[in-house]
Coordinates of C-alpha atoms and ligand atoms in Angstrom, one line a residue:
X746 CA 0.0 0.0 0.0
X747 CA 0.9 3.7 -0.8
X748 CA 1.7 5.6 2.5
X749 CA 2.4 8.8 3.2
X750 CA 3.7 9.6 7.1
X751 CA 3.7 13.2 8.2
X752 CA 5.8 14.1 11.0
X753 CA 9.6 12.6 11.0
X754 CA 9.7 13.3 15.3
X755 CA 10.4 10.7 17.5
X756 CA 7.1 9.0 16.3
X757 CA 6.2 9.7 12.5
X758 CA 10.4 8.7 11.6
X759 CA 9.6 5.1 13.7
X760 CA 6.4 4.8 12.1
X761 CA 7.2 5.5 8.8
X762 CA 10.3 3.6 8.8
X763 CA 8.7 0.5 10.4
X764 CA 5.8 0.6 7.6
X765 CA 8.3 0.1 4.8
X766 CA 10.1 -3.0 6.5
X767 CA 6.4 -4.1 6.6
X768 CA 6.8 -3.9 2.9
X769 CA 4.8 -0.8 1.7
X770 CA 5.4 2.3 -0.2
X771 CA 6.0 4.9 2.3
X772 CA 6.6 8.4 2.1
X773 CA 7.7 10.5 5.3
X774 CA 7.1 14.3 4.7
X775 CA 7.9 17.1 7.3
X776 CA 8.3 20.9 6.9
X777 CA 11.9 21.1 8.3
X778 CA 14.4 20.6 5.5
X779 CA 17.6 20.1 7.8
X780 CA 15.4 17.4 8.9
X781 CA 14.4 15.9 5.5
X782 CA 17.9 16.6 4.1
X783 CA 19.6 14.6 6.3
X784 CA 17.5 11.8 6.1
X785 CA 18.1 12.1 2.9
X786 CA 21.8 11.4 3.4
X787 CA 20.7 8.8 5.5
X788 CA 21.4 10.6 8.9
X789 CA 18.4 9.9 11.5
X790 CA 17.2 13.2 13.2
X791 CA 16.8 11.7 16.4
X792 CA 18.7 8.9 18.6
X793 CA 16.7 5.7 18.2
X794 CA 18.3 2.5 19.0
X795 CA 18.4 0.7 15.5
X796 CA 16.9 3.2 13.4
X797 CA 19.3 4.2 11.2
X798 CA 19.9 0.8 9.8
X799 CA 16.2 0.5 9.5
X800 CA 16.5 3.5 7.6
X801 CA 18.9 2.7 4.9
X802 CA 17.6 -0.6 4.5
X803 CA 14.1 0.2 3.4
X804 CA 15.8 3.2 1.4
X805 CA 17.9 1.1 -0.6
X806 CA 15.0 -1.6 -1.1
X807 CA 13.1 1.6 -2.8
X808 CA 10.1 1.8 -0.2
X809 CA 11.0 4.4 1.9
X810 CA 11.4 8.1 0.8
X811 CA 11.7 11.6 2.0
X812 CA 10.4 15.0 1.4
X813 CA 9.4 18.4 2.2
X814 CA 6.5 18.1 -0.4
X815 CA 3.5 17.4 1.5
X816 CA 1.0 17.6 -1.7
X817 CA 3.2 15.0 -3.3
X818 CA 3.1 12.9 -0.3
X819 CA -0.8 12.9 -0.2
X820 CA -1.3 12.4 -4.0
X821 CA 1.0 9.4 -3.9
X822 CA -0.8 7.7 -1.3
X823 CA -4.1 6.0 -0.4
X824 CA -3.5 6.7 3.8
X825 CA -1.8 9.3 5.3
X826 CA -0.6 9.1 9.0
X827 CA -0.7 12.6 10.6
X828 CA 2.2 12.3 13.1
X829 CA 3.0 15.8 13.9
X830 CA 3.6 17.1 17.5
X831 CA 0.9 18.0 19.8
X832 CA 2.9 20.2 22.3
X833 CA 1.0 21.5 25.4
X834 CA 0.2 25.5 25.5
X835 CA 0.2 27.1 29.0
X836 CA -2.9 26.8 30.5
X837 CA -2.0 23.0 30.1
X838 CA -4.4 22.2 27.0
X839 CA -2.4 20.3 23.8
X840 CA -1.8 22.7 21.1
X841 CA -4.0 21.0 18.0
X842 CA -2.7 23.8 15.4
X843 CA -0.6 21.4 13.6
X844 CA -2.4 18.3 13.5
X845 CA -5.5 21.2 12.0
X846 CA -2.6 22.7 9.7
X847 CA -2.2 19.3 7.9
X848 CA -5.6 18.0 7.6
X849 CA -6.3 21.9 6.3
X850 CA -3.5 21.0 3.3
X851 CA -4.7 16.9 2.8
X852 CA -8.6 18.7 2.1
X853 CA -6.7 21.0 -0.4
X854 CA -4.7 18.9 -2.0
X855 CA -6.3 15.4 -1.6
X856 CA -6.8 13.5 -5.5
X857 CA -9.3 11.0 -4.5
X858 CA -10.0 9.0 -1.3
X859 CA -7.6 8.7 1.8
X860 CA -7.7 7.0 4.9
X861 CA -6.0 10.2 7.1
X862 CA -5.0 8.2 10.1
X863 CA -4.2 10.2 13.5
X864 CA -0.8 8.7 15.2
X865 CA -0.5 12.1 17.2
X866 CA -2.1 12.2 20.7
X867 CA -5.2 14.0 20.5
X868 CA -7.6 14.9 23.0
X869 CA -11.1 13.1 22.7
X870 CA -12.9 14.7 19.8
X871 CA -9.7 15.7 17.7
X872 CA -10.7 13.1 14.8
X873 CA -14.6 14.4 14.2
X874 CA -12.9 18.0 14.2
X875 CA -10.8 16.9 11.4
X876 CA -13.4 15.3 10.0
X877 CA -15.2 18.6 9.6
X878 CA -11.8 20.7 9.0
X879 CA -11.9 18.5 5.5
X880 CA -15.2 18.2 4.6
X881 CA -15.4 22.3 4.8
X882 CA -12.2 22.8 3.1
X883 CA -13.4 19.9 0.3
X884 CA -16.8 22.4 0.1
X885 CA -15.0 25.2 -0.3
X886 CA -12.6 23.7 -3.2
X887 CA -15.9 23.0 -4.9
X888 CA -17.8 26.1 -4.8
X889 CA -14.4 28.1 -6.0
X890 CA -13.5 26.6 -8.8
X891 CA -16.4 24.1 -10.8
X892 CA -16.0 20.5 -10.3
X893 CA -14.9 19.7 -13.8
X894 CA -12.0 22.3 -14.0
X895 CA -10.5 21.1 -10.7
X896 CA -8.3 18.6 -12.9
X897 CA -7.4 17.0 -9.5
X898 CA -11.1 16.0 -8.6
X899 CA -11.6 14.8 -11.9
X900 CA -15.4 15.6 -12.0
X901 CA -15.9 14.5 -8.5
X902 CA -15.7 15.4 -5.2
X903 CA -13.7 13.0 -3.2
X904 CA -14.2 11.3 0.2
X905 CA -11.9 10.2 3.1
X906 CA -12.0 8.1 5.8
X907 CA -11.2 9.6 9.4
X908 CA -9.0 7.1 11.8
X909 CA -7.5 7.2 15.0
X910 CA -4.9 4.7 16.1
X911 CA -2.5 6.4 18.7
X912 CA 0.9 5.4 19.6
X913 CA 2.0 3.4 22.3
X914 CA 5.8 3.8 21.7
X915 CA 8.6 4.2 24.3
X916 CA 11.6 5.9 23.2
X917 CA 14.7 3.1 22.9
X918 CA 12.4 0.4 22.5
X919 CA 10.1 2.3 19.6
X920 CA 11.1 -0.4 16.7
X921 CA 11.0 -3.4 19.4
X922 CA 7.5 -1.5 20.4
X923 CA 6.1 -1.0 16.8
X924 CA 7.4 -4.6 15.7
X925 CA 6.0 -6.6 18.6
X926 CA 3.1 -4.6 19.8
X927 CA 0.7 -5.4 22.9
X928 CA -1.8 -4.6 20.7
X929 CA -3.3 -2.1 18.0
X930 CA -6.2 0.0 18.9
X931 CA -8.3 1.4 16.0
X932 CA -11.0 3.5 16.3
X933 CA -12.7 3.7 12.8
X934 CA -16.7 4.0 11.3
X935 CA -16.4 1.5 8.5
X936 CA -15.8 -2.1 7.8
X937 CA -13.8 -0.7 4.4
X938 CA -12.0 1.3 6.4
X939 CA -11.4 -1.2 9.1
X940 CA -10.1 -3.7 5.8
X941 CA -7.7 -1.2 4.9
X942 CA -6.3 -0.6 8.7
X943 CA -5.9 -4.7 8.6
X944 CA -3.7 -4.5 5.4
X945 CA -1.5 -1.7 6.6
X946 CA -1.0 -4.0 9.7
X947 CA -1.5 -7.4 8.1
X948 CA 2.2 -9.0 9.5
X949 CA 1.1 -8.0 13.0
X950 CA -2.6 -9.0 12.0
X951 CA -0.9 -12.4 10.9
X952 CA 0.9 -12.4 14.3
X953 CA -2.5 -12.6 15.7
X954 CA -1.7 -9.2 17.7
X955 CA -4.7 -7.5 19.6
X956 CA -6.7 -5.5 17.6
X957 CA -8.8 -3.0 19.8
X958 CA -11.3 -2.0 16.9
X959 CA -14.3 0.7 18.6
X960 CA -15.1 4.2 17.8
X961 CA -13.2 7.1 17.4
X962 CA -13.5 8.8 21.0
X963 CA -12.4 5.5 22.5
X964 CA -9.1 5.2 20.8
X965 CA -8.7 8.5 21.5
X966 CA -9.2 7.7 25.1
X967 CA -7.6 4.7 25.2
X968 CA -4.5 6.6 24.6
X969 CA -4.4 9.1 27.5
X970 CA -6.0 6.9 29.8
X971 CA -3.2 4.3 29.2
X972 CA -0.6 7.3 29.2
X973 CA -2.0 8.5 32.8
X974 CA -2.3 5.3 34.6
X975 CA 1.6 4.5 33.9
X976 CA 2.2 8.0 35.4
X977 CA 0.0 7.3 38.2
X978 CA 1.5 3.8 38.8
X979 CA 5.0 5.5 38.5
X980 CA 3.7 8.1 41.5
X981 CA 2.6 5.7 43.5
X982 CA 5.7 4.3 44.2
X983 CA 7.3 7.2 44.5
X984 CA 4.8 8.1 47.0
X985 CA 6.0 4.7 48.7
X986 CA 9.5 5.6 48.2
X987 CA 8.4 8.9 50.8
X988 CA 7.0 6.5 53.2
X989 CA 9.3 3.3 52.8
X990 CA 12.1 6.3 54.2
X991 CA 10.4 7.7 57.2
X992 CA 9.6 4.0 58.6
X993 CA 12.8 1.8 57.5
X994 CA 10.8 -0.3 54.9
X995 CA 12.7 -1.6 51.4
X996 CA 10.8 0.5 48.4
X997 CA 12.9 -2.0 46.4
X998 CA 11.2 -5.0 47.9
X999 CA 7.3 -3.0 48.2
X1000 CA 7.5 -3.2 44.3
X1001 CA 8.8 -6.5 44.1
X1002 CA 6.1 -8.0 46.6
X1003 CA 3.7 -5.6 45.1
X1004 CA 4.7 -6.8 41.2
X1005 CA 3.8 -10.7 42.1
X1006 CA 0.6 -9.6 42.1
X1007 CA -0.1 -10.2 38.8
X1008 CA -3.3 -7.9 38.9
X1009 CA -0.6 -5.0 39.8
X1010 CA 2.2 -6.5 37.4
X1011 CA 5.9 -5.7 38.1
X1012 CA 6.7 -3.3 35.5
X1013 CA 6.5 0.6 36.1
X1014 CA 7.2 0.4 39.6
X1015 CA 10.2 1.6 40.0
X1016 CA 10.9 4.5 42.6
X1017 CA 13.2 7.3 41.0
X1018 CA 13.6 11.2 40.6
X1019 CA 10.1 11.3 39.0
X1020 CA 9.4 10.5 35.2
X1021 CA 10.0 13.4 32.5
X1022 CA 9.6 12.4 28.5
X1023 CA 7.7 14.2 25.9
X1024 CA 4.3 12.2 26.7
X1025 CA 4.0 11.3 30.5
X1026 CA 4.0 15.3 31.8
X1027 CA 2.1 16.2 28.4
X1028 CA -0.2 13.8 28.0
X1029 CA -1.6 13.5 32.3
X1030 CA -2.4 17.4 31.9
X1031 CA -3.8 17.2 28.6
X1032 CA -6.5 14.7 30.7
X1033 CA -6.7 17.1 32.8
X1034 CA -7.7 19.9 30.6
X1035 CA -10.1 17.1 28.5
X1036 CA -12.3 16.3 31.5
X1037 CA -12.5 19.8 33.2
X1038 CA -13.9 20.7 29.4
X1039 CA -16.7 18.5 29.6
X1040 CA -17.4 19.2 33.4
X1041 CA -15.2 16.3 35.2
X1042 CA -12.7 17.4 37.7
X1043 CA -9.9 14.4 37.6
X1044 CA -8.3 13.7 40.8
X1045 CA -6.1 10.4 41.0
X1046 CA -4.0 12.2 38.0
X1047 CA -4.1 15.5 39.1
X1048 CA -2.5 13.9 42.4
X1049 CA -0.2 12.2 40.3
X1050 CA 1.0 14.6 38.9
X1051 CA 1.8 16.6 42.2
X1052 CA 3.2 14.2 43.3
X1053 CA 5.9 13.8 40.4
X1054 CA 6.6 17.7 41.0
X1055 CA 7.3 16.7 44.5
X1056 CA 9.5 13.8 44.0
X1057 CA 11.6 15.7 41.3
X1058 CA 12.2 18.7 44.2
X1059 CA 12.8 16.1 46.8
X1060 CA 15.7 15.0 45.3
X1061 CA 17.3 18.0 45.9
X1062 CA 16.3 17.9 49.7
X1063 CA 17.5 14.6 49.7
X1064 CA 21.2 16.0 47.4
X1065 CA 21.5 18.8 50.3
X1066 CA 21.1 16.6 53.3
X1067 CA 23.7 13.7 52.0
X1068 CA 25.9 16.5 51.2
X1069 CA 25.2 18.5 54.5
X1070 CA 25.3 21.6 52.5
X1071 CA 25.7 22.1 48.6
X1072 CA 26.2 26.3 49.0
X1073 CA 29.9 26.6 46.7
X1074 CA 30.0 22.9 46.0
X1075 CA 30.5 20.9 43.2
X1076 CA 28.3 18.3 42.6
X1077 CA 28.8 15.5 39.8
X1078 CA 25.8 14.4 37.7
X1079 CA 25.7 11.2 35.8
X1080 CA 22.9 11.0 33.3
X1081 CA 20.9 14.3 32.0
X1082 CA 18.4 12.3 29.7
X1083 CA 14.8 11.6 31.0
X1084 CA 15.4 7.5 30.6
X1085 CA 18.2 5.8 29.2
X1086 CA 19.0 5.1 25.5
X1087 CA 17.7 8.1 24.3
X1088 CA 18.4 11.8 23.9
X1089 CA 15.7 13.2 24.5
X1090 CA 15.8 15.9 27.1
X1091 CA 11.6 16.8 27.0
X1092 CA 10.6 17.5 30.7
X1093 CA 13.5 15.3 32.0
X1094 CA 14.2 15.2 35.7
X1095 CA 17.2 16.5 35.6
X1096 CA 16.4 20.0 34.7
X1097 CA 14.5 20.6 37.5
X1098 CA 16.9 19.3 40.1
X1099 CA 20.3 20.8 38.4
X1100 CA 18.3 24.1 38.3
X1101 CA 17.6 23.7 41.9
X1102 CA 21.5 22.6 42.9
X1103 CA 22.3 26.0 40.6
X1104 CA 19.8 27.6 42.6
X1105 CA 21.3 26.8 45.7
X1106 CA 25.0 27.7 44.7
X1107 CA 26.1 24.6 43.7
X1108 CA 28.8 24.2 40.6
X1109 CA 27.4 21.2 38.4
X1110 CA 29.6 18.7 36.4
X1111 CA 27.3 16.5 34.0
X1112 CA 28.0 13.7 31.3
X1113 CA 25.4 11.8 29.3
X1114 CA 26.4 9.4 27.1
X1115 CA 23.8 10.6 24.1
X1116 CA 21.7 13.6 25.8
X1117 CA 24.7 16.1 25.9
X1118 CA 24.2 17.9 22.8
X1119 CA 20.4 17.9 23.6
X1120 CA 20.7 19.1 27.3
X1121 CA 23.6 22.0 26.3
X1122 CA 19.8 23.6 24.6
X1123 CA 17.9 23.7 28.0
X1124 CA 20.7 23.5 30.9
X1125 CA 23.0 26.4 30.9
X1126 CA 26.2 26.6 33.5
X1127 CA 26.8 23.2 33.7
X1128 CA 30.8 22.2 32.7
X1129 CA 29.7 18.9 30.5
X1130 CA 32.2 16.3 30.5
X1131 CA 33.3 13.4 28.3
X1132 CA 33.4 10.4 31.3
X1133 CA 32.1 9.4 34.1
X1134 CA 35.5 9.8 35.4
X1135 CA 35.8 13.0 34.6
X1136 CA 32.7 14.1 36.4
X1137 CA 33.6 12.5 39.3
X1138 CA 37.2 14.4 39.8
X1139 CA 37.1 17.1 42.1
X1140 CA 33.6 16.8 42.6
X1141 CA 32.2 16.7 46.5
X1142 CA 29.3 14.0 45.8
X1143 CA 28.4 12.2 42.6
X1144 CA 24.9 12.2 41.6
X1145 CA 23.3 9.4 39.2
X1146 CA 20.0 10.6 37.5
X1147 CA 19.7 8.1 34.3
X1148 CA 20.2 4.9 34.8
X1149 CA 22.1 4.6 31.6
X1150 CA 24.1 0.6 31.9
X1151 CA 27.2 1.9 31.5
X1152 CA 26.7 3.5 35.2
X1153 CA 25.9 0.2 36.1
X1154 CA 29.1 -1.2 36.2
X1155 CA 31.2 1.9 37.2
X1156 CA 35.0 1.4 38.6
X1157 CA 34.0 2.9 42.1
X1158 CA 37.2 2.2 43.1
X1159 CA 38.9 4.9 40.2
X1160 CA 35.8 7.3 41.7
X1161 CA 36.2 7.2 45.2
X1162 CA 40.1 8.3 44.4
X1163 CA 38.4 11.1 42.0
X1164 CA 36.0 12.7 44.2
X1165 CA 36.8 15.0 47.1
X1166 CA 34.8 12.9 48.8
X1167 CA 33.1 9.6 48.8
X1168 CA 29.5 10.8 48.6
X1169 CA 27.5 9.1 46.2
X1170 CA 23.5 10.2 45.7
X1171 CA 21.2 7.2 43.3
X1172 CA 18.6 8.0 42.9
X1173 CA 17.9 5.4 40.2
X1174 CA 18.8 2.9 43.1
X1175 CA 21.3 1.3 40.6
X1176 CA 23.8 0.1 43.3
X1177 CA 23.2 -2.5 46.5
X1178 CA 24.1 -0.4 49.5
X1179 CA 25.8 -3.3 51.7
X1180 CA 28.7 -3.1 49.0
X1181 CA 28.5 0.2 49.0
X1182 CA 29.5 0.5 52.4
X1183 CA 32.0 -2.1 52.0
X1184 CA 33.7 0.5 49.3
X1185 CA 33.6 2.9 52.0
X1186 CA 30.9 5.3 50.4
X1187 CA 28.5 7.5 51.9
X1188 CA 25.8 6.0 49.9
X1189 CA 22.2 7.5 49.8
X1190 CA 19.3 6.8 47.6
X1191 CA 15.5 6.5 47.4
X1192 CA 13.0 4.5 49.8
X1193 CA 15.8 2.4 51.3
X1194 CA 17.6 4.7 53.7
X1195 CA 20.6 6.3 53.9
X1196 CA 23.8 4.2 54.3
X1197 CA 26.5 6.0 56.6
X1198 CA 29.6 3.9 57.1
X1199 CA 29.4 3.7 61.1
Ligands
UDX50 C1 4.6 14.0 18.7 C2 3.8 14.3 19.9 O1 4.7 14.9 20.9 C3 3.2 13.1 20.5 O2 2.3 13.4 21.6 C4 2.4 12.5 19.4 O3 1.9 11.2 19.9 C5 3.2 12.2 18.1 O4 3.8 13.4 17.7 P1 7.1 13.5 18.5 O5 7.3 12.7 17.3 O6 7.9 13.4 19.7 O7 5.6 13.2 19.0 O8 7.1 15.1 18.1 P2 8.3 15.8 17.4 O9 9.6 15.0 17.8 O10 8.2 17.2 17.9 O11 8.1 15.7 15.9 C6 7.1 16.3 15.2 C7 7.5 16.5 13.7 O12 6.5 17.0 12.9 C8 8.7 17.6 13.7 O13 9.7 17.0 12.9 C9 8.0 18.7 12.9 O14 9.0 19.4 12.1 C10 6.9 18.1 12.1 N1 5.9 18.9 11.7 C11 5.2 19.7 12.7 C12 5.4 19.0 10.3 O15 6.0 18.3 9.5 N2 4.4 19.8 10.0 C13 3.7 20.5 10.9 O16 2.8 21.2 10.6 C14 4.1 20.5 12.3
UDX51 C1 5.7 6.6 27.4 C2 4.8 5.3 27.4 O1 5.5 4.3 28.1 C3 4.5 5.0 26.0 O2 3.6 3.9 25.9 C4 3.9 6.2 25.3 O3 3.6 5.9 23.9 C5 4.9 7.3 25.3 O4 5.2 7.6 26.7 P1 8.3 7.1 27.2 O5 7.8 8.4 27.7 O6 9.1 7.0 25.9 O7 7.0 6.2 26.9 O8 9.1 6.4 28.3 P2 8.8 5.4 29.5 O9 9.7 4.3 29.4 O10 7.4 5.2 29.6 O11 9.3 6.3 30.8 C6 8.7 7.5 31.0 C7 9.3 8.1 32.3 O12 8.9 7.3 33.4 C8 10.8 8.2 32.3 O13 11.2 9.4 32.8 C9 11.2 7.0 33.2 O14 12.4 7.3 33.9 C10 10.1 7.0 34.2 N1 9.8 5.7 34.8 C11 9.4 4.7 34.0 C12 10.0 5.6 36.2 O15 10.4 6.5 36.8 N2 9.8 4.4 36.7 C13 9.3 3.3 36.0 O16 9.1 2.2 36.6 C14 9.2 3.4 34.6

């Protein structure tokens, strides 16, 4: 099938690129040229753990291309995936004018039918309002020029299929996430246009992967709702994590007698400096805003959400205390990026809590092994080094924020001789604290207790 992705972000470039390896014709299209050129050169825009190969494979087997032409990208396809960014505006609300911008230009240029399929996150009741964006602009194209001179409509006036099918990618594991999905959730109005959403996915279809066929509010909802709970189940550990530290109890172990459960389920409990990304923080307000439209007041996620702001200040609290004071001192960061294997730097926990050491008079050091180049955009003041190593000399405390592997395995021995002294803040709890202490650290981190050599 002819496809045509719009949006080469962290979502439309995985999307697009994972299409063609299932074997159709797609075209990626995007308004920034540095972005198309390069792709064109076979250079990935963004860090995505196997993408690049992915790219120049599909290239060079002819089904993937890329361009700034949007009307060529439409006329050359039968869907088009609208993957553009829906950032959040101030008062919280998620900023549609893109996702409106293209389905404005698919009404104008559109040659005949199209399934336009939504891969953005919208709020509930994006899709009818595109609906109507294209049947107005389709109107309007007719009562301009007459039917018969519009050589594109060739006599008629063409119709479309509206579809929503939102994302459930992380970053890192976006192919492995795409490939192998839990499931696919569709929310579409006719069996033809439910056919064509089974081609587009017919090797996952023949993998006998979920498909979550309803309406188009639901799949809208699905989406945040899914979003919000993993945000909400990320809080509530973190909440945990505040209590596990004022009684002595293992957050650690809460999560891992918690996760047997398999009605609770292991994954996403894991206590930390709060999550950041570009979807989590966007996408929990974005319910907010959705339900207070339509007269609900949400509280579980609104209290979710507090409580990430909390836990993302605490950490500094908790920085200060391990460090008695952190007025003129420098304090080594390892890990800027909001998760590992990825550099994104969208709402990352890091910027709040280096702003806040700043804040206090701290000097930072930072390495990332990705996110550098990313973070040097949003963080300012902060000497960015090219090791761990290097972080760690001449700093008073070292600081672990992403729980990249490489800090995994560190040679605490080489650190402990590099830092002024041996003061070590996880708050990824990467590290067992009995060994810890054996190396002679000061070794603090989150929901277990603080680990003082005697
Ligand atoms: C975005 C949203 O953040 C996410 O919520 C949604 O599910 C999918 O789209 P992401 O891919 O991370 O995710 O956005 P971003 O990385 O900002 O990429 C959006 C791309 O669309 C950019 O490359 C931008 O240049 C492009 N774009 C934007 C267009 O091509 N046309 C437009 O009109 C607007
Ligand atoms: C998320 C959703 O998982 C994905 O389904 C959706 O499509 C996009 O948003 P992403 O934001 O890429 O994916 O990363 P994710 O792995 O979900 O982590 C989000 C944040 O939560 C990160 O800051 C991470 O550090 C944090 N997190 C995650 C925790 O603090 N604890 C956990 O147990 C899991």
């Amino acid at each position: 099938m002819n496809i045509c992705v719009v949006g080469v972000g962290y979502v439309g470039l995985v999307v697009g690129t994972c299409l063609a390896d299932f074997g159709h014709n797609v075209v990626c299209v995007d308004t920034n040229k540095d972005k198309i050129d390069g792709l064109k050169n076979g250079i990935s825009p963004i860090y995505e753990l196997g993408l690049e190969e992915l790219i120049h494979r599909n290239v060079k087997e002819g089904r993937l291309s890329f361009t700034t032409d949007l009307k060529h990208g439409i006329q050359a396809s039968l869907a088009v995936y609208v993957a553009v960014n829906t950032p959040n505006k101030a008062d919280g609300t998620a900023d549609l004018s893109y996702v409106q911008a293209v389905a404005a230009k698919i009404a104008e240029e559109m040659d005949g039918y199209k399934v336009i399929i939504l891969k953005s996150t919208v709020p509930v009741g994006t899709c009818a309002k595109v609906r109507e964006i294209i049947s107005k602009k389709l109107e309007e194209r007719v009562s301009e020029k007459n039917l018969a001179a519009d050589v594109n409509l060739n006599g008629y006036l063409p119709t479309f299929s509206i579809v929503s099918n939102p994302e459930f990618l992380r970053e890192g594991s976006a192919i492995e996430d795409f490939m192998r999905p839990n499931r696919v959730v569709i929310g579409a109005e006719s069996d033809q246009v439910i056919a064509i959403m089974k081609d587009i996915y017919r090797p996952l279809y023949l993998l006998e992967t979920p498909m979550v066929i309803t309406n188009l509010e639901t799949a809208e909802l699905i989406k945040y709702a899914s979003n919000a709970f993993l945000a909400t189940k990320i809080s509530f550990i973190n909440e945990m994590s505040c209590i596990c530290e004022k009684v002595g109890a293992d957050v650690n172990m809460i999560a891992k007698g918690m996760g047997l459960d398999r009605r609770i389920g292991s994954k996403f409990l894991h206590t930390g400096p709060g999550y950041g990304g570009s979807c989590f923080p966007k996408d929990t307000q974005a319910l907010l805003s959705i339900a207070k439209e339509v007269g609900y007041e949400v509280k579980i996620v609104k209290s979710a959400i507090e409580v990430n702001e909390y836990q993302k200040k605490r950490m500094i609290s908790v920085i200060k205390q391990a460090m008695q004071d952190v007025e003129g001192k420098t304090i080594g960061i390892l890990g800027l990026a909001f998760k590992p294997n990825t550099d994104d730097m969208r709402d990352a926990a890091a910027i709040t809590i280096i702003n806040g050491l700043q804040e206090l008079g701290a000097k930072i050091k930072a390495f990332d092994p990705v996110s550098m180049d990313e973070a040097k955009k949003v963080l300012n003041n902060v000497e960015y080094c090219e090791s761990s190593f290097a972080v760690a000399e001449n700093s008073d405390a070292l600081v672990i924020l992403t729980e990249w592997n490489e800090f995994r395995q560190i040679d605490f021995s080489k650190i402990k001789e590099l830092l002024n002294a041996p003061v070590i803040i996880d708050t990824r709890n990467l590290y067992d604290p009995e060994r810890m202490l054996k190396l002679g650290f000061e070794y603090t981190c989150i929901g277990r207790g603080n680990f003082k050599s005697a």
